[in-house]
PDB file of C-alpha atoms and ligand atoms in Angstrom:
ATOM      1  CA  MET A   4     -13.365  14.101  -5.659  1.00  0.00           C
ATOM      2  CA  VAL A   5     -10.623  16.480  -4.485  1.00  0.00           C
ATOM      3  CA  MET A   6      -8.017  14.907  -2.210  1.00  0.00           C
ATOM      4  CA  ASN A   7      -7.105  16.709   0.948  1.00  0.00           C
ATOM      5  CA  PHE A   8      -3.341  17.187   1.269  1.00  0.00           C
ATOM      6  CA  LYS A   9      -1.352  18.313   4.271  1.00  0.00           C
ATOM      7  CA  ILE A  10       2.225  19.321   3.611  1.00  0.00           C
ATOM      8  CA  PHE A  11       4.824  19.677   6.344  1.00  0.00           C
ATOM      9  CA  GLU A  12       8.420  20.802   6.400  1.00  0.00           C
ATOM     10  CA  ASN A  13      10.062  17.389   6.963  1.00  0.00           C
ATOM     11  CA  GLU A  14       9.485  13.827   8.166  1.00  0.00           C
ATOM     12  CA  ASP A  15       9.697  14.865  11.815  1.00  0.00           C
ATOM     13  CA  THR A  16       6.903  17.377  11.508  1.00  0.00           C
ATOM     14  CA  VAL A  17       4.905  14.799   9.541  1.00  0.00           C
ATOM     15  CA  ALA A  18       5.510  12.323  12.379  1.00  0.00           C
ATOM     16  CA  ASN A  19       4.348  14.843  14.982  1.00  0.00           C
ATOM     17  CA  TYR A  20       1.146  15.468  13.089  1.00  0.00           C
ATOM     18  CA  VAL A  21       0.286  11.815  12.402  1.00  0.00           C
ATOM     19  CA  ALA A  22       1.272  10.572  15.877  1.00  0.00           C
ATOM     20  CA  ASN A  23      -0.959  13.225  17.359  1.00  0.00           C
ATOM     21  CA  ILE A  24      -3.931  12.066  15.293  1.00  0.00           C
ATOM     22  CA  LEU A  25      -3.313   8.457  16.304  1.00  0.00           C
ATOM     23  CA  ARG A  26      -3.065   9.323  19.974  1.00  0.00           C
ATOM     24  CA  LYS A  27      -6.209  11.419  19.769  1.00  0.00           C
ATOM     25  CA  GLN A  28      -8.126   8.571  18.110  1.00  0.00           C
ATOM     26  CA  MET A  29      -6.984   6.191  20.838  1.00  0.00           C
ATOM     27  CA  ASN A  30      -8.005   8.638  23.502  1.00  0.00           C
ATOM     28  CA  ASP A  31     -11.375   9.589  21.986  1.00  0.00           C
ATOM     29  CA  ASN A  32     -12.349   6.046  20.951  1.00  0.00           C
ATOM     30  CA  PRO A  33     -10.787   3.830  23.628  1.00  0.00           C
ATOM     31  CA  THR A  34     -12.555   0.636  22.514  1.00  0.00           C
ATOM     32  CA  SER A  35     -11.995   1.064  18.790  1.00  0.00           C
ATOM     33  CA  THR A  36      -9.875  -0.673  16.174  1.00  0.00           C
ATOM     34  CA  ILE A  37      -7.048   1.140  14.462  1.00  0.00           C
ATOM     35  CA  GLY A  38      -5.518  -0.075  11.202  1.00  0.00           C
ATOM     36  CA  LEU A  39      -1.744   0.263  10.987  1.00  0.00           C
ATOM     37  CA  ALA A  40       0.961  -0.101   8.372  1.00  0.00           C
ATOM     38  CA  THR A  41       4.683  -0.797   8.250  1.00  0.00           C
ATOM     39  CA  GLY A  42       7.539   0.498   6.095  1.00  0.00           C
ATOM     40  CA  LYS A  43      10.274   3.078   6.525  1.00  0.00           C
ATOM     41  CA  THR A  44       7.780   5.934   6.404  1.00  0.00           C
ATOM     42  CA  MET A  45       6.193   4.708   9.623  1.00  0.00           C
ATOM     43  CA  VAL A  46       9.385   4.505  11.683  1.00  0.00           C
ATOM     44  CA  PRO A  47       9.484   8.166  12.867  1.00  0.00           C
ATOM     45  CA  ILE A  48       5.702   8.131  13.315  1.00  0.00           C
ATOM     46  CA  TYR A  49       5.733   5.198  15.749  1.00  0.00           C
ATOM     47  CA  LYS A  50       8.746   6.637  17.555  1.00  0.00           C
ATOM     48  CA  GLN A  51       6.895   9.901  18.060  1.00  0.00           C
ATOM     49  CA  LEU A  52       3.709   8.067  19.067  1.00  0.00           C
ATOM     50  CA  VAL A  53       5.576   6.097  21.745  1.00  0.00           C
ATOM     51  CA  ASP A  54       7.074   9.341  23.111  1.00  0.00           C
ATOM     52  CA  GLU A  55       3.681  11.055  23.129  1.00  0.00           C
ATOM     53  CA  ILE A  56       1.954   8.182  24.875  1.00  0.00           C
ATOM     54  CA  LYS A  57       4.676   8.134  27.521  1.00  0.00           C
ATOM     55  CA  GLU A  58       4.215  11.840  28.048  1.00  0.00           C
ATOM     56  CA  HIS A  59       0.403  11.844  27.877  1.00  0.00           C
ATOM     57  CA  PRO A  60      -0.726   8.331  28.862  1.00  0.00           C
ATOM     58  CA  VAL A  61      -3.740   6.836  27.121  1.00  0.00           C
ATOM     59  CA  ASP A  62      -5.803   3.902  28.375  1.00  0.00           C
ATOM     60  CA  MET A  63      -4.943   1.377  25.693  1.00  0.00           C
ATOM     61  CA  SER A  64      -6.386  -1.677  27.397  1.00  0.00           C
ATOM     62  CA  GLN A  65      -9.516  -1.906  25.212  1.00  0.00           C
ATOM     63  CA  LEU A  66      -8.013  -0.842  21.889  1.00  0.00           C
ATOM     64  CA  LYS A  67      -7.398  -3.211  18.999  1.00  0.00           C
ATOM     65  CA  PHE A  68      -4.844  -2.878  16.222  1.00  0.00           C
ATOM     66  CA  ILE A  69      -4.784  -4.622  12.873  1.00  0.00           C
ATOM     67  CA  ASN A  70      -2.142  -4.409  10.175  1.00  0.00           C
ATOM     68  CA  VAL A  71      -2.730  -4.263   6.439  1.00  0.00           C
ATOM     69  CA  ASP A  72      -0.173  -6.764   5.243  1.00  0.00           C
ATOM     70  CA  GLU A  73       2.678  -9.185   5.841  1.00  0.00           C
ATOM     71  CA  TYR A  74       5.099 -11.268   3.806  1.00  0.00           C
ATOM     72  CA  VAL A  75       4.106 -14.877   3.363  1.00  0.00           C
ATOM     73  CA  ASP A  76       6.144 -17.497   5.197  1.00  0.00           C
ATOM     74  CA  LEU A  77       8.053 -15.117   7.436  1.00  0.00           C
ATOM     75  CA  ASP A  78       7.699 -16.210  11.018  1.00  0.00           C
ATOM     76  CA  PRO A  79       6.699 -13.359  13.411  1.00  0.00           C
ATOM     77  CA  SER A  80       9.973 -13.978  15.260  1.00  0.00           C
ATOM     78  CA  ASN A  81      11.909 -13.175  12.078  1.00  0.00           C
ATOM     79  CA  LYS A  82      13.418  -9.701  12.409  1.00  0.00           C
ATOM     80  CA  GLU A  83      12.483  -8.923   8.822  1.00  0.00           C
ATOM     81  CA  SER A  84       8.776  -9.611   9.315  1.00  0.00           C
ATOM     82  CA  PHE A  85       6.217  -6.829   9.717  1.00  0.00           C
ATOM     83  CA  ALA A  86       5.094  -8.587  12.916  1.00  0.00           C
ATOM     84  CA  TYR A  87       8.544  -8.068  14.408  1.00  0.00           C
ATOM     85  CA  PHE A  88       8.596  -4.455  13.197  1.00  0.00           C
ATOM     86  CA  MET A  89       5.311  -3.669  14.942  1.00  0.00           C
ATOM     87  CA  LYS A  90       6.294  -5.381  18.162  1.00  0.00           C
ATOM     88  CA  GLU A  91       9.672  -3.698  18.310  1.00  0.00           C
ATOM     89  CA  LYS A  92       8.626  -0.199  17.227  1.00  0.00           C
ATOM     90  CA  LEU A  93       5.255   0.060  18.933  1.00  0.00           C
ATOM     91  CA  TYR A  94       3.476  -2.732  20.767  1.00  0.00           C
ATOM     92  CA  SER A  95       6.187  -3.743  23.219  1.00  0.00           C
ATOM     93  CA  GLN A  96       6.879  -0.111  24.054  1.00  0.00           C
ATOM     94  CA  VAL A  97       3.342   0.959  24.901  1.00  0.00           C
ATOM     95  CA  ASN A  98       2.129  -2.240  26.482  1.00  0.00           C
ATOM     96  CA  VAL A  99      -0.259  -3.474  23.790  1.00  0.00           C
ATOM     97  CA  LEU A 100      -0.960  -7.071  24.737  1.00  0.00           C
ATOM     98  CA  GLU A 101      -0.816  -9.967  22.320  1.00  0.00           C
ATOM     99  CA  HIS A 102      -4.605 -10.368  22.043  1.00  0.00           C
ATOM    100  CA  GLN A 103      -5.071  -6.673  21.153  1.00  0.00           C
ATOM    101  CA  SER A 104      -3.192  -6.769  17.876  1.00  0.00           C
ATOM    102  CA  PHE A 105      -3.280  -8.806  14.711  1.00  0.00           C
ATOM    103  CA  ILE A 106      -0.858  -9.111  11.847  1.00  0.00           C
ATOM    104  CA  PRO A 107      -1.685 -11.705   9.231  1.00  0.00           C
ATOM    105  CA  THR A 108       0.554 -14.731   9.087  1.00  0.00           C
ATOM    106  CA  GLY A 109       0.926 -17.844   6.976  1.00  0.00           C
ATOM    107  CA  SER A 110      -0.234 -18.423   3.422  1.00  0.00           C
ATOM    108  CA  GLY A 111      -3.070 -19.990   1.536  1.00  0.00           C
ATOM    109  CA  GLU A 112      -6.737 -20.320   2.333  1.00  0.00           C
ATOM    110  CA  GLU A 113      -6.275 -20.836   6.050  1.00  0.00           C
ATOM    111  CA  ALA A 114      -4.367 -17.541   6.421  1.00  0.00           C
ATOM    112  CA  VAL A 115      -6.981 -15.650   4.396  1.00  0.00           C
ATOM    113  CA  LYS A 116      -9.764 -17.120   6.523  1.00  0.00           C
ATOM    114  CA  GLN A 117      -7.982 -16.191   9.750  1.00  0.00           C
ATOM    115  CA  PHE A 118      -7.413 -12.587   8.547  1.00  0.00           C
ATOM    116  CA  ASN A 119     -11.086 -12.230   7.568  1.00  0.00           C
ATOM    117  CA  GLU A 120     -12.222 -13.604  10.909  1.00  0.00           C
ATOM    118  CA  LYS A 121     -10.019 -11.122  12.734  1.00  0.00           C
ATOM    119  CA  LEU A 122     -11.350  -8.217  10.673  1.00  0.00           C
ATOM    120  CA  GLU A 123     -14.832  -9.345  11.626  1.00  0.00           C
ATOM    121  CA  GLU A 124     -13.960  -9.791  15.308  1.00  0.00           C
ATOM    122  CA  PHE A 125     -12.062  -6.493  15.682  1.00  0.00           C
ATOM    123  CA  GLY A 126     -14.548  -4.552  13.536  1.00  0.00           C
ATOM    124  CA  THR A 127     -13.982  -1.833  10.949  1.00  0.00           C
ATOM    125  CA  PRO A 128     -11.062   0.466  11.828  1.00  0.00           C
ATOM    126  CA  VAL A 129     -11.986   4.020  12.799  1.00  0.00           C
ATOM    127  CA  LEU A 130      -8.723   5.036  11.215  1.00  0.00           C
ATOM    128  CA  GLN A 131      -6.474   3.300   8.718  1.00  0.00           C
ATOM    129  CA  LEU A 132      -2.885   4.426   8.337  1.00  0.00           C
ATOM    130  CA  LEU A 133      -1.299   3.713   4.948  1.00  0.00           C
ATOM    131  CA  GLY A 134       1.997   4.140   3.164  1.00  0.00           C
ATOM    132  CA  ILE A 135       2.331   4.066  -0.616  1.00  0.00           C
ATOM    133  CA  GLY A 136       4.600   1.946  -2.784  1.00  0.00           C
ATOM    134  CA  GLN A 137       6.529   3.570  -5.602  1.00  0.00           C
ATOM    135  CA  ASN A 138       4.250   1.769  -8.049  1.00  0.00           C
ATOM    136  CA  GLY A 139       1.120   3.097  -6.331  1.00  0.00           C
ATOM    137  CA  HIS A 140       0.369   0.043  -4.206  1.00  0.00           C
ATOM    138  CA  ILE A 141      -1.448   0.352  -0.900  1.00  0.00           C
ATOM    139  CA  GLY A 142      -1.018  -2.520   1.533  1.00  0.00           C
ATOM    140  CA  PHE A 143       0.329  -5.066  -0.917  1.00  0.00           C
ATOM    141  CA  ASN A 144      -2.408  -4.440  -3.480  1.00  0.00           C
ATOM    142  CA  GLU A 145      -0.312  -4.310  -6.619  1.00  0.00           C
ATOM    143  CA  PRO A 146      -1.310  -2.489  -9.840  1.00  0.00           C
ATOM    144  CA  GLY A 147      -4.097  -4.391 -11.601  1.00  0.00           C
ATOM    145  CA  THR A 148      -5.739  -5.673  -8.402  1.00  0.00           C
ATOM    146  CA  SER A 149      -9.522  -5.536  -8.581  1.00  0.00           C
ATOM    147  CA  PHE A 150     -11.079  -2.879  -6.356  1.00  0.00           C
ATOM    148  CA  ASP A 151     -13.559  -5.589  -5.288  1.00  0.00           C
ATOM    149  CA  GLU A 152     -10.841  -7.862  -3.973  1.00  0.00           C
ATOM    150  CA  GLY A 153     -10.894  -8.736  -0.247  1.00  0.00           C
ATOM    151  CA  VAL A 154      -8.052 -10.295   1.752  1.00  0.00           C
ATOM    152  CA  HIS A 155      -5.778 -12.228  -0.594  1.00  0.00           C
ATOM    153  CA  VAL A 156      -2.323 -13.650  -1.170  1.00  0.00           C
ATOM    154  CA  VAL A 157      -0.379 -11.763  -3.804  1.00  0.00           C
ATOM    155  CA  ASN A 158       2.695 -12.412  -5.956  1.00  0.00           C
ATOM    156  CA  LEU A 159       4.852  -9.355  -5.377  1.00  0.00           C
ATOM    157  CA  SER A 160       5.904  -7.376  -8.447  1.00  0.00           C
ATOM    158  CA  GLU A 161       9.571  -6.996  -9.355  1.00  0.00           C
ATOM    159  CA  GLU A 162       9.268  -3.283  -8.625  1.00  0.00           C
ATOM    160  CA  THR A 163       7.985  -3.895  -5.094  1.00  0.00           C
ATOM    161  CA  LYS A 164      10.654  -6.483  -4.370  1.00  0.00           C
ATOM    162  CA  SER A 165      13.346  -4.119  -5.532  1.00  0.00           C
ATOM    163  CA  GLN A 166      11.840  -1.227  -3.515  1.00  0.00           C
ATOM    164  CA  ASN A 167      11.876  -3.319  -0.313  1.00  0.00           C
ATOM    165  CA  LYS A 168      15.217  -5.039  -0.887  1.00  0.00           C
ATOM    166  CA  ASP A 169      17.134  -2.921   1.605  1.00  0.00           C
ATOM    167  CA  GLN A 170      14.929  -4.245   4.416  1.00  0.00           C
ATOM    168  CA  PHE A 171      16.387  -7.739   3.978  1.00  0.00           C
ATOM    169  CA  ALA A 172      19.927  -8.520   5.102  1.00  0.00           C
ATOM    170  CA  ASP A 173      20.557 -10.897   2.187  1.00  0.00           C
ATOM    171  CA  GLY A 174      18.610  -8.747  -0.295  1.00  0.00           C
ATOM    172  CA  ASN A 175      16.136 -11.599  -0.918  1.00  0.00           C
ATOM    173  CA  VAL A 176      12.588 -10.321  -0.607  1.00  0.00           C
ATOM    174  CA  PRO A 177       9.871 -12.981  -0.189  1.00  0.00           C
ATOM    175  CA  THR A 178       7.976 -13.516  -3.428  1.00  0.00           C
ATOM    176  CA  LYS A 179       4.511 -13.491  -1.855  1.00  0.00           C
ATOM    177  CA  ALA A 180       2.553 -11.486   0.684  1.00  0.00           C
ATOM    178  CA  ILE A 181      -0.884 -11.458   2.257  1.00  0.00           C
ATOM    179  CA  THR A 182      -2.834  -8.216   2.282  1.00  0.00           C
ATOM    180  CA  MET A 183      -6.152  -6.634   3.125  1.00  0.00           C
ATOM    181  CA  GLY A 184      -7.912  -6.007  -0.158  1.00  0.00           C
ATOM    182  CA  ILE A 185      -8.878  -2.595  -1.459  1.00  0.00           C
ATOM    183  CA  LYS A 186     -12.467  -3.418  -0.491  1.00  0.00           C
ATOM    184  CA  ASP A 187     -11.408  -3.882   3.148  1.00  0.00           C
ATOM    185  CA  ILE A 188      -9.260  -0.746   3.220  1.00  0.00           C
ATOM    186  CA  MET A 189     -12.094   1.377   1.820  1.00  0.00           C
ATOM    187  CA  LYS A 190     -14.427   0.379   4.687  1.00  0.00           C
ATOM    188  CA  SER A 191     -12.341   2.262   7.232  1.00  0.00           C
ATOM    189  CA  ARG A 192     -14.030   5.414   8.567  1.00  0.00           C
ATOM    190  CA  GLU A 193     -10.980   7.589   7.985  1.00  0.00           C
ATOM    191  CA  ILE A 194      -7.773   7.000   6.023  1.00  0.00           C
ATOM    192  CA  ILE A 195      -4.437   8.724   6.363  1.00  0.00           C
ATOM    193  CA  LEU A 196      -1.894   8.049   3.639  1.00  0.00           C
ATOM    194  CA  VAL A 197       1.640   9.186   4.422  1.00  0.00           C
ATOM    195  CA  ALA A 198       4.570   9.686   2.060  1.00  0.00           C
ATOM    196  CA  THR A 199       7.915  11.280   2.795  1.00  0.00           C
ATOM    197  CA  GLY A 200      11.115  11.814   0.830  1.00  0.00           C
ATOM    198  CA  GLN A 201      12.083  12.788  -2.685  1.00  0.00           C
ATOM    199  CA  HIS A 202      11.727   9.188  -3.914  1.00  0.00           C
ATOM    200  CA  LYS A 203       7.961   9.431  -3.350  1.00  0.00           C
ATOM    201  CA  ALA A 204       7.546  12.730  -5.259  1.00  0.00           C
ATOM    202  CA  ASN A 205       6.768  11.097  -8.627  1.00  0.00           C
ATOM    203  CA  ILE A 206       4.133   8.731  -7.349  1.00  0.00           C
ATOM    204  CA  ILE A 207       2.451  11.496  -5.354  1.00  0.00           C
ATOM    205  CA  ARG A 208       2.256  13.662  -8.478  1.00  0.00           C
ATOM    206  CA  GLU A 209       0.810  10.671 -10.348  1.00  0.00           C
ATOM    207  CA  LEU A 210      -1.714  10.187  -7.564  1.00  0.00           C
ATOM    208  CA  TYR A 211      -2.709  13.833  -7.793  1.00  0.00           C
ATOM    209  CA  ASP A 212      -3.242  13.558 -11.563  1.00  0.00           C
ATOM    210  CA  ALA A 213      -4.683  10.029 -11.696  1.00  0.00           C
ATOM    211  CA  LYS A 214      -8.168   9.043 -12.694  1.00  0.00           C
ATOM    212  CA  VAL A 215      -9.537   6.260 -10.515  1.00  0.00           C
ATOM    213  CA  THR A 216      -8.195   3.072 -12.106  1.00  0.00           C
ATOM    214  CA  GLU A 217      -7.219  -0.422 -10.976  1.00  0.00           C
ATOM    215  CA  LYS A 218      -3.891   0.163 -12.719  1.00  0.00           C
ATOM    216  CA  PHE A 219      -3.090   2.555  -9.874  1.00  0.00           C
ATOM    217  CA  PRO A 220      -4.374   1.074  -6.593  1.00  0.00           C
ATOM    218  CA  ALA A 221      -3.997   4.248  -4.483  1.00  0.00           C
ATOM    219  CA  SER A 222      -6.237   6.153  -6.932  1.00  0.00           C
ATOM    220  CA  ILE A 223      -9.293   4.484  -5.319  1.00  0.00           C
ATOM    221  CA  LEU A 224      -8.720   6.693  -2.290  1.00  0.00           C
ATOM    222  CA  LYS A 225     -10.177   9.559  -4.314  1.00  0.00           C
ATOM    223  CA  GLU A 226     -13.523   7.844  -3.767  1.00  0.00           C
ATOM    224  CA  HIS A 227     -13.178   7.612   0.007  1.00  0.00           C
ATOM    225  CA  ARG A 228     -15.157  10.140   2.023  1.00  0.00           C
ATOM    226  CA  MET A 229     -12.454  10.964   4.561  1.00  0.00           C
ATOM    227  CA  VAL A 230      -8.914  10.642   3.301  1.00  0.00           C
ATOM    228  CA  THR A 231      -5.935  12.859   4.002  1.00  0.00           C
ATOM    229  CA  VAL A 232      -2.608  12.595   2.197  1.00  0.00           C
ATOM    230  CA  VAL A 233       0.134  13.732   4.567  1.00  0.00           C
ATOM    231  CA  LEU A 234       3.426  14.707   2.919  1.00  0.00           C
ATOM    232  CA  ASP A 235       6.713  16.322   3.664  1.00  0.00           C
ATOM    233  CA  LYS A 236       7.973  19.008   1.291  1.00  0.00           C
ATOM    234  CA  GLU A 237      10.127  16.545  -0.635  1.00  0.00           C
ATOM    235  CA  ALA A 238       7.300  14.105  -1.356  1.00  0.00           C
ATOM    236  CA  ALA A 239       5.143  17.091  -2.363  1.00  0.00           C
ATOM    237  CA  SER A 240       7.816  18.632  -4.576  1.00  0.00           C
ATOM    238  CA  GLU A 241       6.392  17.440  -7.911  1.00  0.00           C
ATOM    239  CA  LEU A 242       2.877  18.703  -7.205  1.00  0.00           C
ATOM    240  CA  PRO A 243       1.900  21.855  -9.129  1.00  0.00           C
ATOM    241  CA  GLN A 244       3.562  24.850  -7.485  1.00  0.00           C
ATOM    242  CA  ASP A 245       0.291  26.571  -6.570  1.00  0.00           C
ATOM    243  CA  ILE A 246      -0.986  23.391  -4.898  1.00  0.00           C
ATOM    244  CA  GLN A 247       2.225  23.051  -2.876  1.00  0.00           C
ATOM    245  CA  SER A 248       2.042  26.660  -1.704  1.00  0.00           C
ATOM    246  CA  TYR A 249      -1.656  26.478  -0.960  1.00  0.00           C
ATOM    247  CA  TYR A 250      -1.514  23.339   1.173  1.00  0.00           C
ATOM    248  CA  TYR A 251       1.748  24.220   2.854  1.00  0.00           C
ATOM    249  CA  SER A 252       0.474  27.622   3.941  1.00  0.00           C
ATOM    250  CA  GLN A 253      -2.866  26.142   5.005  1.00  0.00           C
ATOM    251  CA  TYR A 254      -1.688  23.453   7.314  1.00  0.00           C
ATOM    252  CA  SER A 255       1.863  23.796   8.430  1.00  0.00           C
TER     253      SER A 255
HETATM  254  C1  GLP B  25       5.460  -1.674   1.391  1.00  0.00           C
HETATM  255  C2  GLP B  25       4.235  -2.175   2.170  1.00  0.00           C
HETATM  256  C3  GLP B  25       3.285  -1.078   2.462  1.00  0.00           C
HETATM  257  C4  GLP B  25       4.077   0.168   2.758  1.00  0.00           C
HETATM  258  C5  GLP B  25       4.701   0.659   1.486  1.00  0.00           C
HETATM  259  C6  GLP B  25       5.658   1.831   1.658  1.00  0.00           C
HETATM  260  O1  GLP B  25       5.800  -2.505   0.355  1.00  0.00           O
HETATM  261  N1  GLP B  25       3.480  -3.201   1.552  1.00  0.00           N
HETATM  262  O2  GLP B  25       2.431  -1.466   3.525  1.00  0.00           O
HETATM  263  O3  GLP B  25       3.215   1.153   3.245  1.00  0.00           O
HETATM  264  O4  GLP B  25       5.291  -0.392   0.777  1.00  0.00           O
HETATM  265  O5  GLP B  25       6.860   1.453   2.262  1.00  0.00           O
HETATM  266  P1  GLP B  25       7.967   2.504   2.711  1.00  0.00           P
HETATM  267  O6  GLP B  25       7.375   3.307   3.795  1.00  0.00           O
HETATM  268  O7  GLP B  25       9.112   1.666   3.194  1.00  0.00           O
HETATM  269  O8  GLP B  25       8.290   3.329   1.527  1.00  0.00           O
END
């Protein structure tokens, strides 16, 4: 299946585009569930979304939000947790109440059970936002994860820990995380994968070339019926020149 790319000038124009889609989904489907992600890529997107919602208010009282992943054993009050990230960058700023959002927490069977129950209760996301790791992971589904895997606890790869090191004051990245499985992610009605910056150019080229294989988790997205890969020019810079020109001229 051909992936649909959208290429924008820079991370701000990417943020405008993605924030607009999120706001539109919230507005058009006011009782739906939206799947969100964390990471540096999402920072300008949530900032833009907060600004847009302030400018064009949306009734958010019936919406639900669920995140793809979290480190194991990081308390939500810990500034380095994804829970803290979401609260600080989005939920506290647009008045999303505690019961409307879920970010997995804990470890072991109990945490997996709780995440599955929440997915069931909130229902399949109409839209799932994703970033991509430099080794091709989505959520924290590391290379080699079965496509049939549901919610699970994962031992993070050395590559992932080193990629996320700068988000921890002491440079110590937790060794484990809990994540939605590929199977869960693929259920979402629509998926938007975002990558920005030169450091993502290689993996985006690999994604473009890849056959669908468990060695490259993001490659499964080629089998999803509604997926868009949103890039800035830097992240798109290793794509074949004609593809870059085509998508840039089409959508920017
Ligand atoms: C992290 C997270 C993902 C995130 C991705 C990209 O490790 N598990 O949920 O989307 O890697 O992160 P960043 O945007 O910081 O590059």
